[in-house]
XYZ file of C-alpha atoms in Angstrom:
430
model
C -1.838 24.142 29.486
C -3.452 23.926 26.187
C -3.308 20.242 24.474
C -2.097 19.840 21.011
C -4.176 17.322 18.925
C -1.847 15.574 16.672
C -2.487 13.594 13.160
C -2.818 10.047 14.543
C -1.206 7.131 12.888
C -4.373 5.098 12.301
C -2.454 2.090 10.770
C 1.056 0.646 11.146
C 2.242 2.125 7.794
C 0.669 5.392 7.925
C 2.967 8.176 7.292
C 0.609 11.079 6.269
C -3.054 11.382 5.484
C -5.593 13.717 4.253
C -7.892 15.667 6.724
C -11.122 15.091 5.059
C -13.611 16.834 7.241
C -14.012 18.406 10.689
C -17.002 17.378 12.552
C -16.387 20.140 15.295
C -15.658 23.766 15.073
C -13.615 26.376 17.093
C -15.365 26.818 20.517
C -17.117 23.346 20.526
C -16.931 21.421 23.745
C -15.855 17.623 23.279
C -15.535 14.849 25.681
C -13.565 11.582 25.391
C -14.737 9.317 22.651
C -16.561 12.253 20.561
C -15.766 12.017 16.828
C -13.999 15.110 15.874
C -12.979 14.704 12.311
C -12.729 12.178 9.282
C -9.125 11.309 7.999
C -8.317 9.451 4.778
C -5.405 7.072 4.809
C -3.985 5.322 1.825
C -6.961 2.650 2.230
C -9.740 4.048 4.082
C -11.742 7.234 5.543
C -11.734 6.755 9.168
C -13.214 8.713 12.188
C -10.957 10.373 14.740
C -12.111 10.332 18.377
C -11.155 12.784 20.946
C -9.048 11.331 23.762
C -9.475 13.980 26.556
C -12.279 16.474 27.199
C -12.098 20.204 26.579
C -12.964 23.158 24.248
C -11.665 23.250 20.694
C -9.698 26.309 20.937
C -8.118 26.356 17.309
C -8.092 24.431 14.285
C -4.838 24.347 12.838
C -5.370 22.236 9.793
C -8.250 22.922 7.397
C -10.786 20.577 5.775
C -9.393 18.748 2.669
C -5.838 19.107 3.673
C -3.723 16.554 1.919
C -0.283 15.116 3.022
C -0.489 15.901 6.728
C 2.539 14.248 8.334
C 1.590 11.832 11.318
C 2.142 13.707 14.622
C 1.564 17.201 13.035
C -0.623 19.541 15.194
C -3.956 19.657 13.711
C -5.937 21.438 16.464
C -5.438 22.788 19.948
C -7.796 21.551 22.906
C -8.521 23.936 25.675
C -8.788 22.649 29.198
C -11.089 23.809 32.055
C -10.382 27.705 32.766
C -8.101 28.165 29.769
C -9.165 30.599 26.754
C -7.672 31.085 23.449
C -5.198 33.657 24.664
C -3.320 30.769 26.228
C -2.608 29.201 22.744
C 1.060 29.518 22.031
C 1.235 32.163 18.900
C 4.807 31.628 18.097
C 5.379 31.294 14.413
C 5.416 27.814 12.771
C 8.652 26.343 11.592
C 7.244 26.078 8.028
C 8.454 29.377 7.609
C 11.950 28.059 6.390
C 11.366 28.124 2.835
C 10.581 31.521 2.611
C 13.740 32.348 4.572
C 15.814 30.221 1.651
C 13.899 32.156 -0.925
C 14.629 35.532 0.747
C 18.455 34.748 0.935
C 18.422 34.732 -2.862
C 16.647 37.971 -2.996
C 18.580 39.916 -0.639
C 22.303 38.729 -1.505
C 24.115 41.161 -3.403
C 24.738 39.682 -6.878
C 25.856 41.402 -10.245
C 23.074 41.608 -12.594
C 25.284 40.654 -15.244
C 26.033 37.383 -14.120
C 23.142 34.907 -15.043
C 22.003 32.304 -12.628
C 23.150 29.003 -13.872
C 20.293 26.436 -15.194
C 19.017 24.175 -12.541
C 21.305 21.207 -12.459
C 20.595 17.309 -12.846
C 22.143 14.488 -11.187
C 23.769 11.616 -13.240
C 20.511 9.709 -13.411
C 18.426 12.853 -14.788
C 16.725 13.835 -11.559
C 16.572 17.268 -10.760
C 18.878 18.755 -7.882
C 17.156 21.325 -5.738
C 19.340 24.464 -5.164
C 18.664 28.226 -4.287
C 19.743 30.613 -7.170
C 22.631 32.085 -4.952
C 23.824 28.517 -4.168
C 24.045 27.636 -7.908
C 25.836 30.849 -8.738
C 28.566 30.309 -6.063
C 28.974 26.608 -7.038
C 29.325 27.739 -10.619
C 32.023 30.224 -9.746
C 33.918 27.884 -7.545
C 33.573 25.019 -10.065
C 31.742 22.629 -7.617
C 29.637 19.822 -8.752
C 26.167 20.160 -6.989
C 25.592 16.574 -7.344
C 28.094 15.804 -4.763
C 26.924 18.147 -2.238
C 24.406 17.149 0.470
C 21.727 20.138 0.994
C 20.663 21.369 4.570
C 17.849 23.249 3.370
C 14.302 21.998 3.415
C 13.701 18.930 1.710
C 17.591 18.617 0.838
C 17.792 21.710 -1.050
C 21.394 23.187 -1.387
C 21.566 26.544 -0.011
C 24.373 29.295 0.361
C 25.889 27.979 3.574
C 26.167 24.443 1.964
C 28.526 25.766 -0.884
C 29.987 29.041 0.926
C 33.058 27.219 2.638
C 33.760 24.629 -0.164
C 36.412 24.719 -2.624
C 36.715 22.635 -5.722
C 38.807 19.996 -3.714
C 36.396 19.739 -0.997
C 33.621 18.531 -3.018
C 34.692 15.156 -3.976
C 35.232 14.431 -0.090
C 31.696 15.460 0.593
C 30.499 12.877 -2.014
C 32.715 10.148 -0.621
C 31.253 9.967 2.762
C 27.993 7.954 1.471
C 30.260 5.580 -0.487
C 32.396 4.748 2.563
C 29.308 3.589 4.372
C 29.197 0.764 1.920
C 25.191 1.512 1.199
C 24.027 -0.044 -2.221
C 23.124 2.518 -4.731
C 19.358 3.534 -5.144
C 17.575 1.797 -8.007
C 16.723 3.812 -10.939
C 13.255 5.360 -10.484
C 12.722 6.339 -14.226
C 12.265 9.895 -15.764
C 10.811 12.417 -13.282
C 7.355 14.208 -13.696
C 8.862 17.165 -15.341
C 10.508 14.897 -18.158
C 7.426 12.837 -18.915
C 5.578 16.078 -19.085
C 8.117 17.333 -21.737
C 7.555 14.283 -23.842
C 3.897 14.735 -24.044
C 3.965 18.538 -24.182
C 2.372 18.459 -27.889
C -0.122 15.889 -26.841
C -3.576 16.343 -25.298
C -3.951 14.592 -21.880
C -5.474 14.871 -18.435
C -3.313 14.984 -15.645
C -4.634 12.681 -12.639
C -3.469 13.621 -9.353
C -2.646 10.495 -7.194
C -4.344 9.822 -3.984
C -2.924 8.016 -1.005
C -4.220 4.902 -2.018
C -2.593 4.972 -5.544
C 0.578 6.299 -3.858
C 0.969 3.499 -1.677
C -0.054 0.789 -4.102
C 2.723 2.352 -6.318
C 5.259 2.329 -3.611
C 4.524 -1.111 -2.127
C 4.414 -2.991 -5.573
C 7.509 -1.353 -6.825
C 9.210 -2.393 -3.616
C 7.879 -5.911 -4.035
C 9.050 -6.288 -7.609
C 12.468 -4.855 -6.640
C 13.196 -6.798 -3.372
C 11.213 -10.060 -3.570
C 12.760 -12.823 -5.469
C 9.649 -14.052 -7.194
C 9.298 -17.398 -8.876
C 6.022 -18.887 -10.539
C 4.504 -22.225 -10.385
C 1.516 -23.060 -12.939
C -1.230 -25.908 -12.731
C -4.457 -26.582 -14.712
C -7.301 -27.525 -12.129
C -10.429 -29.399 -13.494
C -13.409 -28.029 -11.945
C -16.101 -30.251 -13.131
C -16.577 -32.216 -9.577
C -16.474 -28.788 -7.854
C -19.205 -27.353 -10.124
C -21.434 -30.337 -9.534
C -20.934 -30.307 -5.818
C -21.389 -26.534 -5.823
C -24.752 -26.764 -7.536
C -25.927 -29.422 -5.215
C -25.039 -27.442 -1.973
C -26.515 -24.258 -3.193
C -29.749 -25.984 -4.141
C -29.892 -27.394 -0.391
C -28.925 -23.822 1.037
C -31.243 -21.911 -1.065
C -33.892 -21.782 2.067
C -31.275 -20.112 3.976
C -30.299 -17.369 1.368
C -26.886 -18.889 1.021
C -25.158 -19.049 -2.355
C -21.535 -20.327 -2.466
C -19.083 -19.047 -5.191
C -16.209 -20.709 -6.799
C -14.093 -18.168 -5.031
C -15.396 -19.417 -1.587
C -14.179 -23.031 -2.509
C -10.637 -21.575 -3.641
C -10.297 -19.761 -0.269
C -11.313 -22.991 1.676
C -9.012 -24.944 -0.546
C -5.993 -22.448 0.161
C -6.530 -22.427 3.800
C -6.698 -26.169 4.041
C -3.524 -26.495 1.831
C -1.534 -24.204 4.302
C -2.540 -26.653 6.968
C -1.473 -29.498 4.858
C 1.833 -27.957 4.020
C 2.640 -25.965 7.197
C 6.227 -25.008 6.357
C 4.536 -22.809 3.340
C 2.368 -20.978 5.776
C 4.940 -18.374 6.321
C 6.201 -14.816 5.905
C 9.325 -12.984 5.565
C 10.407 -10.954 8.682
C 13.674 -9.332 7.542
C 16.167 -11.454 9.049
C 13.882 -14.479 9.815
C 10.742 -16.095 8.797
C 7.550 -16.371 10.902
C 5.673 -19.692 10.553
C 2.181 -19.132 11.177
C -0.251 -21.674 12.799
C -3.744 -20.348 11.441
C -4.591 -20.154 7.894
C -5.193 -16.332 7.325
C -6.147 -15.851 3.846
C -6.129 -12.244 2.059
C -8.245 -11.779 -0.943
C -7.825 -9.019 -3.311
C -10.909 -6.797 -3.926
C -11.060 -4.272 -6.518
C -12.451 -1.028 -5.704
C -12.644 2.394 -7.607
C -9.089 3.653 -7.714
C -7.210 0.547 -6.356
C -7.727 -2.394 -4.260
C -8.034 -3.983 -0.883
C -6.872 -7.287 0.449
C -9.069 -8.120 3.442
C -8.008 -11.020 5.497
C -10.056 -14.021 6.378
C -8.578 -15.185 9.591
C -8.714 -18.918 10.728
C -10.086 -19.564 7.353
C -9.344 -23.436 7.882
C -11.715 -23.570 10.787
C -14.765 -21.957 8.948
C -17.501 -23.484 7.116
C -17.846 -22.567 3.360
C -21.240 -20.639 4.167
C -19.286 -18.814 7.008
C -16.527 -17.994 4.623
C -19.031 -16.867 2.013
C -20.839 -14.532 4.165
C -17.672 -13.062 5.722
C -16.210 -12.467 2.195
C -19.199 -10.800 1.008
C -19.347 -8.484 4.207
C -15.595 -7.582 3.823
C -15.927 -6.987 0.187
C -18.814 -4.740 0.553
C -17.276 -2.742 3.270
C -13.958 -2.586 1.058
C -15.871 -1.070 -1.778
C -17.135 1.591 0.760
C -13.632 2.152 2.072
C -15.362 1.153 5.520
C -12.690 -1.419 6.630
C -10.526 -1.122 9.663
C -6.901 -1.493 9.284
C -6.902 -4.980 11.150
C -9.388 -6.188 8.763
C -6.848 -5.829 5.720
C -3.475 -6.194 7.396
C -1.568 -9.650 8.239
C -1.989 -12.850 6.589
C 0.368 -15.257 4.940
C -1.019 -15.999 1.936
C -3.179 -14.005 -0.753
C -5.530 -14.978 -3.529
C -6.122 -12.606 -6.548
C -9.096 -13.870 -9.002
C -9.626 -12.305 -12.454
C -11.373 -15.343 -13.850
C -14.805 -13.444 -13.577
C -13.287 -11.103 -16.002
C -12.488 -13.743 -18.515
C -8.776 -13.807 -17.977
C -7.261 -17.122 -18.602
C -4.173 -16.782 -16.692
C -1.998 -14.056 -15.209
C 1.026 -13.633 -12.810
C 0.348 -11.646 -9.549
C 2.707 -9.492 -7.510
C 3.439 -10.732 -3.737
C 2.275 -8.296 -1.216
C 4.909 -8.168 1.556
C 5.405 -9.897 3.961
C 3.204 -12.692 2.393
C 5.134 -15.796 1.185
C 3.093 -16.456 -1.983
C 0.020 -15.364 -3.871
C -2.346 -17.496 -6.179
C -3.530 -15.937 -9.393
C -6.725 -17.578 -10.455
C -7.986 -17.360 -14.131
C -11.103 -18.515 -15.559
C -12.756 -21.887 -15.980
C -13.020 -22.763 -19.551
C -14.050 -25.848 -21.416
C -10.982 -27.783 -22.950
C -10.071 -31.214 -24.271
C -8.527 -33.441 -21.807
C -7.084 -37.226 -21.829
C -8.723 -39.008 -18.984
C -7.085 -41.590 -16.707
C -8.468 -44.178 -19.251
C -6.797 -42.611 -22.228
C -9.985 -41.250 -23.654
C -10.344 -37.696 -24.876
C -12.972 -35.697 -23.188
C -14.118 -32.238 -22.534
C -13.581 -30.746 -19.187
C -13.848 -27.203 -17.340
C -10.196 -26.214 -16.645
C -8.972 -23.389 -14.450
C -5.409 -22.234 -14.838
C -3.621 -20.936 -11.665
C -0.357 -19.349 -10.998
C 1.212 -19.284 -7.765
C 3.939 -16.506 -7.287
C 6.313 -17.429 -4.544
C 8.898 -15.276 -2.478
C 11.973 -17.672 -2.565
C 13.411 -16.158 0.492
C 10.554 -17.867 2.247
C 9.286 -20.954 0.114
C 11.761 -23.033 -2.130
C 10.510 -24.707 -5.374
C 9.765 -27.983 -4.066
C 7.747 -26.749 -1.140
C 5.903 -24.422 -3.545
C 4.983 -27.149 -5.539
C 3.717 -29.391 -2.725
C 1.539 -26.252 -1.653
C 0.141 -25.866 -5.199
C -0.436 -29.672 -5.612
C -2.344 -29.482 -2.214
C -4.649 -26.661 -3.374
C -5.299 -28.571 -6.917
C -6.170 -31.895 -4.850
C -8.582 -29.889 -2.577
C -10.478 -28.448 -5.513
C -10.562 -31.666 -7.430
C -12.053 -33.390 -4.632
C -14.230 -30.763 -3.084
C -16.028 -33.317 -0.682
C -12.930 -33.701 1.093
C -12.712 -30.134 2.284
C -15.874 -30.894 4.428
C -14.311 -33.829 6.330
């Protein structure tokens, strides 16, 4: 029996992807482990290998197809002794939208009766309904906003309104309220409304790729559902800069050059061990307290960002962390990271200091408990321990904290530990 090859879930959060390129064609023989195609997820382009052996009987999804849902059939594999005639030729269910449109076209209506305009919900979002359903609803005085559609993507069709009377509509709307679910948060104006605002202005419409859609969804979710609070400290870097220069001179024969960011990663990893209760993530109805320090670091790439995770960072030397970070950053920019390399971690670092940013507030990437926003090191006047005025290199940092996971005092303890590690860098080697 022919085997359907399904769109794989290449990461735990993947719901759809782009079939970027087929590397086989119909009639080709494949064995287990052979690469069949390249699939773009929200984060990377990954190769998809055959699990079974056989002959590619039919390719169902063409190169460059976007928004292909996980578990959608993308090809058919023929086993030994089978031919293309064995492939089921039954029509795909995707014909449903055409049937809905045909309903409006074939139903008898009076030419004199105009089709009501497309309705909108109370929040301004469009309600999708067939022309015939809108006409029937208008004749019966029904509010389409109170009716749940049974057509494709929730579209309201003739069957949804045909048997309703005006008194029935409120009952249909009352069901969700009775369930006690909170009302969805306002999503702002839809695309059509925004396009109307700028209709008389010149602009270029940029289509969102999978990464941009994921960033938009996850960070909107983070700001709406994660109770952020912020802690700020200034950190003096002069001792670290001198120690770094000394180490780099000694490591030069090995081709190793440590960055300030390498020290920050190490300082955060050790601080999570020094304040173990802060090494936690949110898990819905509980928190998970991690033992290792798995630190994620934001890496900017064209069109978005990755947060590769340096696992067991507290156990690694500065030179090992430096080499691993360089490798992860390079492969992140090439979109060659595997999902396990950018998922997980309990804590993240976002450093914009190299871009001249003094300070900023970063958004927590759920389920992390916190993220450290790092600004530039700048020369500032400071009052020394002896009361004398001096000039020091000062770096401003902001710790964004999930209050469900870490309380204020615990967050302050974590940030103080990070500060102490950076201001006394030699202790990080002990």
